[in-house]
Amino acid sequence: MRLSGSLWRNIHARGVPSRYLANMAAQRPCHVTVLGEQYLTDHMTNISPTIVSKLPLKLHTQPSHPLSTLRGLIESHFPSYTHLSSLSPLVTPYQNFDLLSFPKDHPGRSVTDSYYVNKDLMLRTHTSAHEVEVFGRGETKWLLTADVYRRDEIDGSHYPVFHQTEGARIVSANSTGMKEIEEDNERLAAHLEQSSIEIEDVPHLSSTNPCQPAHDPKHTELIAKNLKLSLNSLMLHLFAGRVGATAQNPLKVRWIEATFPWTTPSFEVEVFFRGKWLEILGCGVIYQPTLDNANVSNKLGWAFGLGLERIAMVLYSIPDIRLFWSQDPRFLSQFKQGEITTFKPYSKYPACFKDVSFWLPEGQTLHENDFCDLVRDVAGDVVEDVKLIDDFTHPKTNRKSLCYRINYRSMDRSLSNDEANSLNAQVVSYLRDRFRVEIR
Ligand code: PHE
């Protein structure tokens, strides 16, 4: 989870819409079944049936799936690392946030941004949630690929479930560890020197991206350099072949300063691909208290986290993030494990939009993510995007009126106007039941 950039976009502090939760509580059964286990619900519960249905799917381990091939490609670049891909998505807020030094009031903790089974259990919002656990098992070089969950708006590049690969390396904080890093840096630098890559860099350390008090700046420099060299060479491995990088037309990679609660210095990496800078990953030198939490205080190192869908969308030319979830043989049969091929769109069926316009009860607000989850519960992947097209507060009564435009389009078949109408009628009825709105 990031504090800058657009991957983690809903960053504004927001209050919990108490009326919403009260309404949900009134209707909610006191148990919810997740991955075959029953859990008690409470005032924090907001996990929806659509989300629960995604948990067993693990697209990143389905043979031939583009996300599985991309995982394999990343793993093949780090052959000496331990490769993990089957950790449960259920974590405690303590693992997801506290062990990584997130402040108590971080907006990512709110029920509008994250999915909770109850106050003590949530769906991981990032693979970093497992850092302490994996380091604690004694792993020093590892990759972990997994599904992660964030409440979000609906459009062609956002989906409440996506996949990340976390990578990390730690070494002993002494001359032996530093020698290992120095030798590796020489090897990587020699390899990059012979490659068609152009790197726009930022200093390893600066006043805005400082060394940690617990670290010797010389050690941090070496670790940050190892991080940069390792990731620049991963970028070459993933992209150079695809852009046909040459000495005249090298692969362009740029480094930007960033902020994450559990790394400093921290960075983001972008790659120039088909005319655009693409955000690829966040990374940094691991904050020492994180390693202390894992009982490996005598080590230091780096970690990165990279979003798979974004990269797969450009490598395979997949135009809509919903396609990753398609069971349509016209999608799935196009791919072979280990091969990156250009997706051939089979058809774009007509879209059908419907507007939903309503008054909220006095004093009540409705978060866009709550509206989007409601629409997904009704229409699943038949909803292509949702846009707020009008937001009005009556000057006298202070009541709020909202109008959303919902674009219905199936990726697999033609949707009739009657079907869209009946989905929309269901959305309206849920809205009335859950939020007591008055349809305009
Ligand atoms: N977890 C961060 C994200 O989801 C990425 C990250 C991983 C950053 C590891 C620093 C270190 O955006």
CSV table of C-alpha atoms and ligand atoms in Angstrom, one decimal:
chain,number,residue,atom,x,y,z
A,1,MET,CA,0.0,0.0,0.0
A,2,ARG,CA,1.4,3.3,-1.0
A,3,LEU,CA,1.2,6.8,0.4
A,4,SER,CA,1.9,8.5,-2.9
A,5,GLY,CA,1.0,7.9,-6.5
A,6,SER,CA,-2.3,6.6,-7.9
A,7,LEU,CA,-2.2,2.9,-7.1
A,8,TRP,CA,-3.6,3.6,-3.7
A,9,ARG,CA,-6.0,6.3,-4.7
A,10,ASN,CA,-8.6,6.6,-2.0
A,11,ILE,CA,-6.3,8.2,0.4
A,12,HIS,CA,-8.4,11.0,1.9
A,13,ALA,CA,-9.4,10.5,5.5
A,14,ARG,CA,-13.0,9.7,5.6
A,15,GLY,CA,-15.4,9.1,8.5
A,16,VAL,CA,-17.2,5.8,8.8
A,17,PRO,CA,-20.7,6.3,7.4
A,18,SER,CA,-22.4,5.3,10.6
A,19,ARG,CA,-25.9,5.1,9.2
A,20,TYR,CA,-24.7,2.8,6.5
A,21,LEU,CA,-23.1,0.4,9.0
A,22,ALA,CA,-26.2,0.6,11.2
A,23,ASN,CA,-28.3,-0.4,8.2
A,24,MET,CA,-26.0,-3.2,7.3
A,25,ALA,CA,-25.9,-4.4,10.9
A,26,ALA,CA,-29.7,-4.6,11.0
A,27,GLN,CA,-29.8,-6.8,8.0
A,28,ARG,CA,-26.7,-8.8,8.6
A,29,PRO,CA,-26.6,-12.4,9.7
A,30,CYS,CA,-24.3,-12.9,12.7
A,31,HIS,CA,-22.0,-15.3,10.8
A,32,VAL,CA,-20.2,-15.1,7.5
A,33,THR,CA,-18.6,-18.1,5.8
A,34,VAL,CA,-15.2,-17.4,4.3
A,35,LEU,CA,-13.1,-20.1,2.6
A,36,GLY,CA,-15.2,-22.8,4.3
A,37,GLU,CA,-14.9,-21.3,7.9
A,38,GLN,CA,-17.6,-19.5,9.8
A,39,TYR,CA,-16.7,-16.2,11.4
A,40,LEU,CA,-18.7,-13.9,13.7
A,41,THR,CA,-19.6,-10.6,12.2
A,42,ASP,CA,-19.5,-7.2,14.0
A,43,HIS,CA,-19.8,-3.5,13.4
A,44,MET,CA,-16.8,-3.6,11.0
A,45,THR,CA,-18.0,-6.4,8.7
A,46,ASN,CA,-18.2,-5.2,5.1
A,47,ILE,CA,-17.0,-8.2,3.1
A,48,SER,CA,-19.6,-8.8,0.3
A,49,PRO,CA,-20.7,-12.0,-1.4
A,50,THR,CA,-19.0,-11.0,-4.6
A,51,ILE,CA,-15.7,-10.6,-2.9
A,52,VAL,CA,-16.1,-13.9,-0.9
A,53,SER,CA,-16.6,-15.7,-4.2
A,54,LYS,CA,-13.2,-14.6,-5.5
A,55,LEU,CA,-11.2,-15.9,-2.6
A,56,PRO,CA,-10.8,-19.5,-3.7
A,57,LEU,CA,-9.9,-18.6,-7.4
A,58,LYS,CA,-6.2,-17.8,-7.1
A,59,LEU,CA,-5.7,-16.8,-10.7
A,60,HIS,CA,-2.0,-16.5,-10.2
A,61,THR,CA,-1.7,-20.2,-9.8
A,62,GLN,CA,-4.1,-21.3,-12.6
A,63,PRO,CA,-1.9,-22.8,-15.4
A,64,SER,CA,-1.8,-20.8,-18.6
A,65,HIS,CA,-3.5,-17.8,-17.0
A,66,PRO,CA,-1.6,-14.6,-18.0
A,67,LEU,CA,-1.2,-13.7,-14.3
A,68,SER,CA,0.4,-17.1,-13.6
A,69,THR,CA,2.8,-16.7,-16.6
A,70,LEU,CA,3.8,-13.3,-15.3
A,71,ARG,CA,4.4,-14.7,-11.8
A,72,GLY,CA,6.6,-17.5,-13.4
A,73,LEU,CA,8.5,-14.9,-15.4
A,74,ILE,CA,9.3,-12.9,-12.3
A,75,GLU,CA,10.2,-16.0,-10.3
A,76,SER,CA,12.5,-17.2,-13.1
A,77,HIS,CA,14.5,-13.9,-12.7
A,78,PHE,CA,15.1,-14.7,-9.0
A,79,PRO,CA,15.9,-18.5,-9.2
A,80,SER,CA,17.8,-18.6,-5.9
A,81,TYR,CA,14.8,-17.0,-4.0
A,82,THR,CA,12.1,-19.0,-2.1
A,83,HIS,CA,8.9,-18.7,-4.1
A,84,LEU,CA,5.6,-18.6,-2.1
A,85,SER,CA,2.1,-18.4,-3.6
A,86,SER,CA,-0.4,-20.0,-1.3
A,87,LEU,CA,-0.7,-17.9,1.8
A,88,SER,CA,-4.3,-17.2,3.0
A,89,PRO,CA,-5.7,-13.8,2.2
A,90,LEU,CA,-7.1,-13.5,5.7
A,91,VAL,CA,-4.9,-11.5,8.0
A,92,THR,CA,-5.3,-9.5,11.1
A,93,PRO,CA,-5.2,-5.7,10.9
A,94,TYR,CA,-2.2,-6.0,13.2
A,95,GLN,CA,-0.3,-7.9,10.4
A,96,ASN,CA,-1.6,-5.7,7.6
A,97,PHE,CA,-0.9,-2.4,9.3
A,98,ASP,CA,0.6,-2.3,12.8
A,99,LEU,CA,3.5,-4.6,12.3
A,100,LEU,CA,4.5,-2.4,9.4
A,101,SER,CA,4.3,0.8,11.5
A,102,PHE,CA,1.2,2.3,9.8
A,103,PRO,CA,-0.1,5.1,11.9
A,104,LYS,CA,-3.3,4.4,13.9
A,105,ASP,CA,-5.3,7.0,11.8
A,106,HIS,CA,-4.0,5.8,8.4
A,107,PRO,CA,-7.0,6.1,5.9
A,108,GLY,CA,-6.2,2.6,4.5
A,109,ARG,CA,-7.6,1.1,7.8
A,110,SER,CA,-11.1,2.5,7.2
A,111,VAL,CA,-14.0,0.3,6.3
A,112,THR,CA,-14.5,2.4,3.1
A,113,ASP,CA,-11.1,1.4,1.9
A,114,SER,CA,-10.5,-2.2,3.1
A,115,TYR,CA,-12.6,-5.3,3.5
A,116,TYR,CA,-13.2,-6.6,7.0
A,117,VAL,CA,-14.6,-10.0,8.1
A,118,ASN,CA,-14.8,-8.5,11.5
A,119,LYS,CA,-12.8,-6.1,13.6
A,120,ASP,CA,-10.0,-8.7,14.1
A,121,LEU,CA,-9.8,-10.2,10.6
A,122,MET,CA,-9.5,-8.6,7.2
A,123,LEU,CA,-8.5,-9.3,3.6
A,124,ARG,CA,-4.9,-8.3,3.0
A,125,THR,CA,-4.7,-5.0,1.1
A,126,HIS,CA,-1.1,-5.8,0.0
A,127,THR,CA,1.4,-8.6,0.1
A,128,SER,CA,3.6,-6.6,2.5
A,129,ALA,CA,1.2,-7.9,5.2
A,130,HIS,CA,3.3,-11.1,5.2
A,131,GLU,CA,6.7,-9.6,5.5
A,132,VAL,CA,7.1,-10.1,9.2
A,133,GLU,CA,5.8,-13.6,9.1
A,134,VAL,CA,8.1,-14.7,6.2
A,135,PHE,CA,11.2,-13.1,7.6
A,136,GLY,CA,10.2,-14.6,11.0
A,137,ARG,CA,10.4,-18.1,9.4
A,138,GLY,CA,14.0,-17.5,8.6
A,139,GLU,CA,13.6,-16.7,4.9
A,140,THR,CA,16.2,-14.2,3.7
A,141,LYS,CA,15.5,-14.1,-0.1
A,142,TRP,CA,11.9,-14.6,-1.1
A,143,LEU,CA,9.1,-13.8,-3.5
A,144,LEU,CA,5.4,-14.0,-2.5
A,145,THR,CA,2.6,-13.7,-5.1
A,146,ALA,CA,-1.0,-13.4,-3.9
A,147,ASP,CA,-4.4,-11.9,-4.4
A,148,VAL,CA,-5.0,-8.6,-2.5
A,149,TYR,CA,-8.2,-6.7,-1.8
A,150,ARG,CA,-9.1,-3.0,-1.8
A,151,ARG,CA,-12.4,-1.3,-2.0
A,152,ASP,CA,-12.4,0.9,-5.1
A,153,GLU,CA,-14.4,2.6,-7.8
A,154,ILE,CA,-15.5,0.7,-11.0
A,155,ASP,CA,-13.7,1.2,-14.3
A,156,GLY,CA,-11.6,-0.6,-16.9
A,157,SER,CA,-8.4,-0.6,-14.8
A,158,HIS,CA,-9.8,-0.9,-11.2
A,159,TYR,CA,-11.1,-4.1,-9.6
A,160,PRO,CA,-11.5,-4.8,-5.9
A,161,VAL,CA,-9.2,-7.8,-6.2
A,162,PHE,CA,-5.9,-7.8,-7.8
A,163,HIS,CA,-2.5,-9.5,-7.5
A,164,GLN,CA,0.9,-8.5,-6.2
A,165,THR,CA,4.3,-10.0,-6.0
A,166,GLU,CA,6.4,-9.0,-3.0
A,167,GLY,CA,10.1,-9.6,-3.2
A,168,ALA,CA,12.6,-9.2,-0.4
A,169,ARG,CA,16.3,-9.8,0.5
A,170,ILE,CA,18.0,-9.4,3.8
A,171,VAL,CA,21.6,-9.9,4.8
A,172,SER,CA,23.7,-9.8,8.0
A,173,ALA,CA,24.4,-6.2,9.1
A,174,ASN,CA,28.1,-6.9,9.2
A,175,SER,CA,31.1,-7.0,6.8
A,176,THR,CA,30.2,-10.5,5.6
A,177,GLY,CA,26.7,-9.3,4.6
A,178,MET,CA,28.0,-6.2,3.0
A,179,LYS,CA,30.6,-8.1,1.0
A,180,GLU,CA,27.9,-10.4,-0.4
A,181,ILE,CA,26.0,-7.2,-1.5
A,182,GLU,CA,29.1,-5.6,-3.0
A,183,GLU,CA,29.9,-8.6,-5.1
A,184,ASP,CA,26.3,-8.9,-6.3
A,185,ASN,CA,26.3,-5.2,-7.1
A,186,GLU,CA,29.4,-5.6,-9.3
A,187,ARG,CA,27.8,-8.6,-11.1
A,188,LEU,CA,24.5,-6.8,-11.7
A,189,ALA,CA,26.2,-3.5,-12.8
A,190,ALA,CA,28.3,-5.4,-15.4
A,191,HIS,CA,25.2,-7.1,-16.8
A,192,LEU,CA,23.2,-3.8,-17.0
A,193,GLU,CA,26.1,-2.0,-18.6
A,194,GLN,CA,25.9,-4.3,-21.6
A,195,SER,CA,22.1,-3.9,-21.9
A,196,SER,CA,19.9,-1.4,-23.7
A,197,ILE,CA,18.5,0.4,-20.7
A,198,GLU,CA,18.4,4.1,-19.9
A,199,ILE,CA,17.9,4.8,-16.2
A,200,GLU,CA,16.7,8.1,-14.7
A,201,ASP,CA,17.8,7.8,-11.1
A,202,VAL,CA,17.4,9.7,-7.8
A,203,PRO,CA,20.0,9.7,-5.1
A,204,HIS,CA,20.0,6.6,-2.9
A,205,LEU,CA,19.7,8.9,0.1
A,206,SER,CA,18.6,12.5,0.4
A,207,SER,CA,17.2,14.9,3.1
A,208,THR,CA,13.6,14.0,1.9
A,209,ASN,CA,14.4,10.3,1.6
A,210,PRO,CA,16.7,9.7,4.6
A,211,CYS,CA,18.7,6.9,6.1
A,212,GLN,CA,17.2,5.3,9.2
A,213,PRO,CA,18.7,6.2,12.6
A,214,ALA,CA,19.6,2.5,13.2
A,215,HIS,CA,21.6,2.3,10.0
A,216,ASP,CA,25.1,3.1,8.9
A,217,PRO,CA,24.6,5.3,5.8
A,218,LYS,CA,27.3,3.3,3.9
A,219,HIS,CA,25.3,0.1,4.5
A,220,THR,CA,22.1,1.8,3.3
A,221,GLU,CA,23.8,3.1,0.2
A,222,LEU,CA,24.9,-0.5,-0.7
A,223,ILE,CA,21.5,-2.0,0.0
A,224,ALA,CA,19.7,0.7,-1.9
A,225,LYS,CA,22.1,0.2,-4.8
A,226,ASN,CA,21.4,-3.5,-4.7
A,227,LEU,CA,17.7,-2.9,-4.7
A,228,LYS,CA,18.0,-0.6,-7.8
A,229,LEU,CA,20.3,-2.9,-9.7
A,230,SER,CA,18.1,-6.0,-9.0
A,231,LEU,CA,14.9,-4.2,-10.1
A,232,ASN,CA,16.4,-2.5,-13.1
A,233,SER,CA,17.5,-5.9,-14.3
A,234,LEU,CA,14.0,-7.3,-13.6
A,235,MET,CA,12.5,-4.5,-15.7
A,236,LEU,CA,14.8,-5.5,-18.6
A,237,HIS,CA,13.8,-9.1,-18.1
A,238,LEU,CA,10.1,-8.2,-18.3
A,239,PHE,CA,10.0,-5.5,-20.9
A,240,ALA,CA,13.1,-5.3,-23.1
A,241,GLY,CA,12.1,-8.1,-25.4
A,242,ARG,CA,8.6,-6.7,-25.7
A,243,VAL,CA,9.7,-3.2,-26.7
A,244,GLY,CA,12.5,-4.5,-28.9
A,245,ALA,CA,15.0,-2.3,-26.9
A,246,THR,CA,18.2,-1.5,-28.9
A,247,ALA,CA,21.2,0.7,-28.2
A,248,GLN,CA,19.4,3.5,-30.2
A,249,ASN,CA,16.1,2.9,-28.6
A,250,PRO,CA,16.8,1.7,-25.0
A,251,LEU,CA,14.2,0.6,-22.4
A,252,LYS,CA,13.6,3.7,-20.2
A,253,VAL,CA,13.2,3.2,-16.5
A,254,ARG,CA,12.8,6.0,-14.0
A,255,TRP,CA,13.1,6.1,-10.2
A,256,ILE,CA,11.1,8.5,-8.0
A,257,GLU,CA,11.2,9.2,-4.3
A,258,ALA,CA,8.3,7.7,-2.3
A,259,THR,CA,7.0,7.2,1.2
A,260,PHE,CA,5.9,3.9,2.8
A,261,PRO,CA,5.6,3.5,6.6
A,262,TRP,CA,7.8,0.4,6.6
A,263,THR,CA,10.6,1.4,4.3
A,264,THR,CA,13.1,4.3,4.2
A,265,PRO,CA,14.5,5.4,1.8
A,266,SER,CA,11.6,4.5,-0.4
A,267,PHE,CA,11.1,4.6,-4.2
A,268,GLU,CA,8.7,4.0,-7.0
A,269,VAL,CA,9.7,2.6,-10.4
A,270,GLU,CA,8.1,3.6,-13.7
A,271,VAL,CA,8.8,2.2,-17.1
A,272,PHE,CA,8.2,4.0,-20.5
A,273,PHE,CA,6.1,1.6,-22.5
A,274,ARG,CA,4.2,2.4,-25.7
A,275,GLY,CA,4.4,6.1,-25.2
A,276,LYS,CA,3.4,6.3,-21.5
A,277,TRP,CA,5.1,6.1,-18.1
A,278,LEU,CA,3.7,3.1,-16.4
A,279,GLU,CA,3.8,2.8,-12.6
A,280,ILE,CA,5.2,-0.6,-11.8
A,281,LEU,CA,6.2,-0.9,-8.2
A,282,GLY,CA,7.0,0.5,-4.8
A,283,CYS,CA,10.0,-0.4,-2.8
A,284,GLY,CA,12.6,0.6,-0.2
A,285,VAL,CA,15.1,-0.2,2.5
A,286,ILE,CA,13.1,-2.1,5.2
A,287,TYR,CA,12.4,-0.1,8.3
A,288,GLN,CA,14.4,-1.7,11.1
A,289,PRO,CA,11.4,-2.1,13.5
A,290,THR,CA,9.8,-4.3,10.9
A,291,LEU,CA,12.8,-6.6,11.0
A,292,ASP,CA,12.8,-6.4,14.8
A,293,ASN,CA,9.2,-7.6,14.8
A,294,ALA,CA,10.3,-10.6,12.8
A,295,ASN,CA,13.1,-11.3,15.3
A,296,VAL,CA,15.9,-10.6,12.7
A,297,SER,CA,17.3,-7.4,14.2
A,298,ASN,CA,20.8,-8.4,13.1
A,299,LYS,CA,19.9,-8.1,9.4
A,300,LEU,CA,19.0,-5.4,7.0
A,301,GLY,CA,17.7,-5.4,3.5
A,302,TRP,CA,15.2,-4.3,0.9
A,303,ALA,CA,11.6,-5.1,-0.2
A,304,PHE,CA,9.5,-4.3,-3.2
A,305,GLY,CA,5.8,-4.9,-4.2
A,306,LEU,CA,4.6,-5.0,-7.7
A,307,GLY,CA,1.0,-5.1,-9.2
A,308,LEU,CA,0.6,-7.9,-11.7
A,309,GLU,CA,-2.6,-6.8,-13.6
A,310,ARG,CA,-1.2,-3.5,-14.7
A,311,ILE,CA,1.9,-5.2,-16.2
A,312,ALA,CA,0.0,-8.1,-17.7
A,313,MET,CA,-2.5,-5.6,-19.3
A,314,VAL,CA,0.3,-3.9,-21.2
A,315,LEU,CA,2.4,-7.0,-22.0
A,316,TYR,CA,-0.6,-8.9,-23.3
A,317,SER,CA,-2.6,-5.9,-24.6
A,318,ILE,CA,-5.6,-6.9,-22.4
A,319,PRO,CA,-7.9,-3.8,-22.5
A,320,ASP,CA,-10.2,-4.4,-19.5
A,321,ILE,CA,-9.2,-5.7,-16.0
A,322,ARG,CA,-12.4,-7.7,-15.7
A,323,LEU,CA,-11.1,-10.0,-18.5
A,324,PHE,CA,-8.7,-11.6,-16.0
A,325,TRP,CA,-11.7,-13.1,-14.3
A,326,SER,CA,-13.4,-14.4,-17.5
A,327,GLN,CA,-14.2,-18.1,-17.7
A,328,ASP,CA,-14.9,-17.7,-21.4
A,329,PRO,CA,-12.9,-20.2,-23.5
A,330,ARG,CA,-12.4,-17.4,-26.1
A,331,PHE,CA,-10.3,-15.7,-23.5
A,332,LEU,CA,-8.7,-18.6,-21.6
A,333,SER,CA,-7.8,-20.7,-24.7
A,334,GLN,CA,-5.7,-17.9,-26.1
A,335,PHE,CA,-2.9,-18.4,-23.5
A,336,LYS,CA,-0.2,-20.9,-22.8
A,337,GLN,CA,1.8,-21.1,-19.7
A,338,GLY,CA,5.2,-19.3,-20.1
A,339,GLU,CA,4.3,-17.5,-23.3
A,340,ILE,CA,3.4,-13.8,-23.6
A,341,THR,CA,1.1,-13.3,-26.6
A,342,THR,CA,-1.0,-10.4,-27.8
A,343,PHE,CA,-4.6,-10.8,-26.7
A,344,LYS,CA,-7.1,-10.9,-29.7
A,345,PRO,CA,-10.3,-9.2,-28.7
A,346,TYR,CA,-13.2,-11.5,-29.7
A,347,SER,CA,-15.9,-8.9,-29.7
A,348,LYS,CA,-17.0,-5.8,-27.9
A,349,TYR,CA,-20.7,-6.2,-27.1
A,350,PRO,CA,-22.8,-3.1,-26.9
A,351,ALA,CA,-23.0,-1.1,-23.7
A,352,CYS,CA,-26.2,0.0,-22.0
A,353,PHE,CA,-26.1,2.7,-19.5
A,354,LYS,CA,-28.7,3.5,-16.8
A,355,ASP,CA,-28.8,6.5,-14.5
A,356,VAL,CA,-29.8,6.1,-10.9
A,357,SER,CA,-30.7,9.4,-9.2
A,358,PHE,CA,-31.8,9.6,-5.5
A,359,TRP,CA,-32.1,11.6,-2.3
A,360,LEU,CA,-30.2,10.4,0.8
A,361,PRO,CA,-32.0,10.6,4.1
A,362,GLU,CA,-31.2,13.8,6.0
A,363,GLY,CA,-27.6,14.0,7.4
A,364,GLN,CA,-26.5,10.8,5.6
A,365,THR,CA,-23.7,10.4,3.1
A,366,LEU,CA,-22.9,7.6,0.8
A,367,HIS,CA,-19.3,6.6,0.0
A,368,GLU,CA,-18.7,5.8,-3.7
A,369,ASN,CA,-17.0,2.5,-2.7
A,370,ASP,CA,-20.2,1.5,-0.8
A,371,PHE,CA,-22.2,2.3,-3.9
A,372,CYS,CA,-19.8,0.3,-6.2
A,373,ASP,CA,-19.9,-2.8,-3.9
A,374,LEU,CA,-23.7,-2.7,-4.0
A,375,VAL,CA,-23.6,-2.6,-7.8
A,376,ARG,CA,-21.1,-5.4,-8.0
A,377,ASP,CA,-23.3,-7.5,-5.7
A,378,VAL,CA,-26.1,-7.2,-8.2
A,379,ALA,CA,-24.4,-7.1,-11.6
A,380,GLY,CA,-21.0,-8.8,-11.0
A,381,ASP,CA,-18.6,-8.3,-13.9
A,382,VAL,CA,-21.5,-7.1,-16.2
A,383,VAL,CA,-20.8,-3.6,-14.9
A,384,GLU,CA,-18.1,-1.9,-16.8
A,385,ASP,CA,-18.0,1.5,-15.0
A,386,VAL,CA,-19.8,3.7,-12.6
A,387,LYS,CA,-19.6,7.4,-12.6
A,388,LEU,CA,-21.0,10.1,-10.4
A,389,ILE,CA,-22.6,12.5,-12.8
A,390,ASP,CA,-24.4,14.8,-10.3
A,391,ASP,CA,-23.9,15.7,-6.7
A,392,PHE,CA,-26.3,18.3,-5.3
A,393,THR,CA,-27.0,19.5,-1.7
A,394,HIS,CA,-30.3,21.3,-1.2
A,395,PRO,CA,-29.5,24.8,0.2
A,396,LYS,CA,-32.5,24.8,2.5
A,397,THR,CA,-33.0,21.2,3.7
A,398,ASN,CA,-29.3,20.3,3.4
A,399,ARG,CA,-30.3,17.0,1.9
A,400,LYS,CA,-28.0,15.4,-0.6
A,401,SER,CA,-29.0,14.1,-4.0
A,402,LEU,CA,-26.7,11.9,-6.1
A,403,CYS,CA,-26.9,10.6,-9.6
A,404,TYR,CA,-24.7,7.8,-10.8
A,405,ARG,CA,-24.4,6.5,-14.4
A,406,ILE,CA,-23.9,2.8,-14.5
A,407,ASN,CA,-22.6,1.3,-17.7
A,408,TYR,CA,-23.6,-2.3,-18.1
A,409,ARG,CA,-21.7,-4.4,-20.7
A,410,SER,CA,-21.0,-8.1,-20.7
A,411,MET,CA,-17.6,-9.1,-22.1
A,412,ASP,CA,-18.9,-12.5,-23.2
A,413,ARG,CA,-22.3,-11.9,-24.7
A,414,SER,CA,-24.8,-9.3,-25.9
A,415,LEU,CA,-26.9,-7.8,-23.0
A,416,SER,CA,-30.5,-7.0,-23.8
A,417,ASN,CA,-32.1,-3.8,-22.6
A,418,ASP,CA,-34.6,-5.8,-20.6
A,419,GLU,CA,-31.7,-7.5,-18.7
A,420,ALA,CA,-30.0,-4.1,-18.0
A,421,ASN,CA,-33.3,-2.8,-16.8
A,422,SER,CA,-33.9,-5.6,-14.4
A,423,LEU,CA,-30.3,-5.4,-13.0
A,424,ASN,CA,-30.9,-1.7,-12.5
A,425,ALA,CA,-34.2,-2.3,-10.8
A,426,GLN,CA,-32.3,-4.6,-8.4
A,427,VAL,CA,-29.7,-1.9,-7.7
A,428,VAL,CA,-32.5,0.5,-7.0
A,429,SER,CA,-34.2,-1.9,-4.6
A,430,TYR,CA,-30.9,-2.6,-2.7
A,431,LEU,CA,-30.3,1.1,-2.5
A,432,ARG,CA,-33.7,1.6,-0.9
A,433,ASP,CA,-33.3,-1.3,1.5
A,434,ARG,CA,-29.7,-0.6,2.6
A,435,PHE,CA,-29.6,3.2,2.5
A,436,ARG,CA,-33.2,4.3,2.8
A,437,VAL,CA,-32.8,6.5,-0.2
A,438,GLU,CA,-35.7,8.1,-2.1
A,439,ILE,CA,-35.5,7.6,-5.8
A,440,ARG,CA,-35.9,10.7,-7.9
B,1,PHE,N1,2.9,-2.7,-0.5
B,1,PHE,C1,3.2,-1.6,-1.3
B,1,PHE,C2,2.0,-1.3,-2.2
B,1,PHE,O1,1.0,-2.0,-2.2
B,1,PHE,C3,4.4,-1.8,-2.2
B,1,PHE,C4,5.7,-1.9,-1.4
B,1,PHE,C5,6.2,-3.2,-1.0
B,1,PHE,C6,6.4,-0.8,-1.0
B,1,PHE,C7,7.4,-3.3,-0.3
B,1,PHE,C8,7.6,-0.9,-0.3
B,1,PHE,C9,8.1,-2.2,0.0
B,1,PHE,O2,1.9,-0.4,-3.0
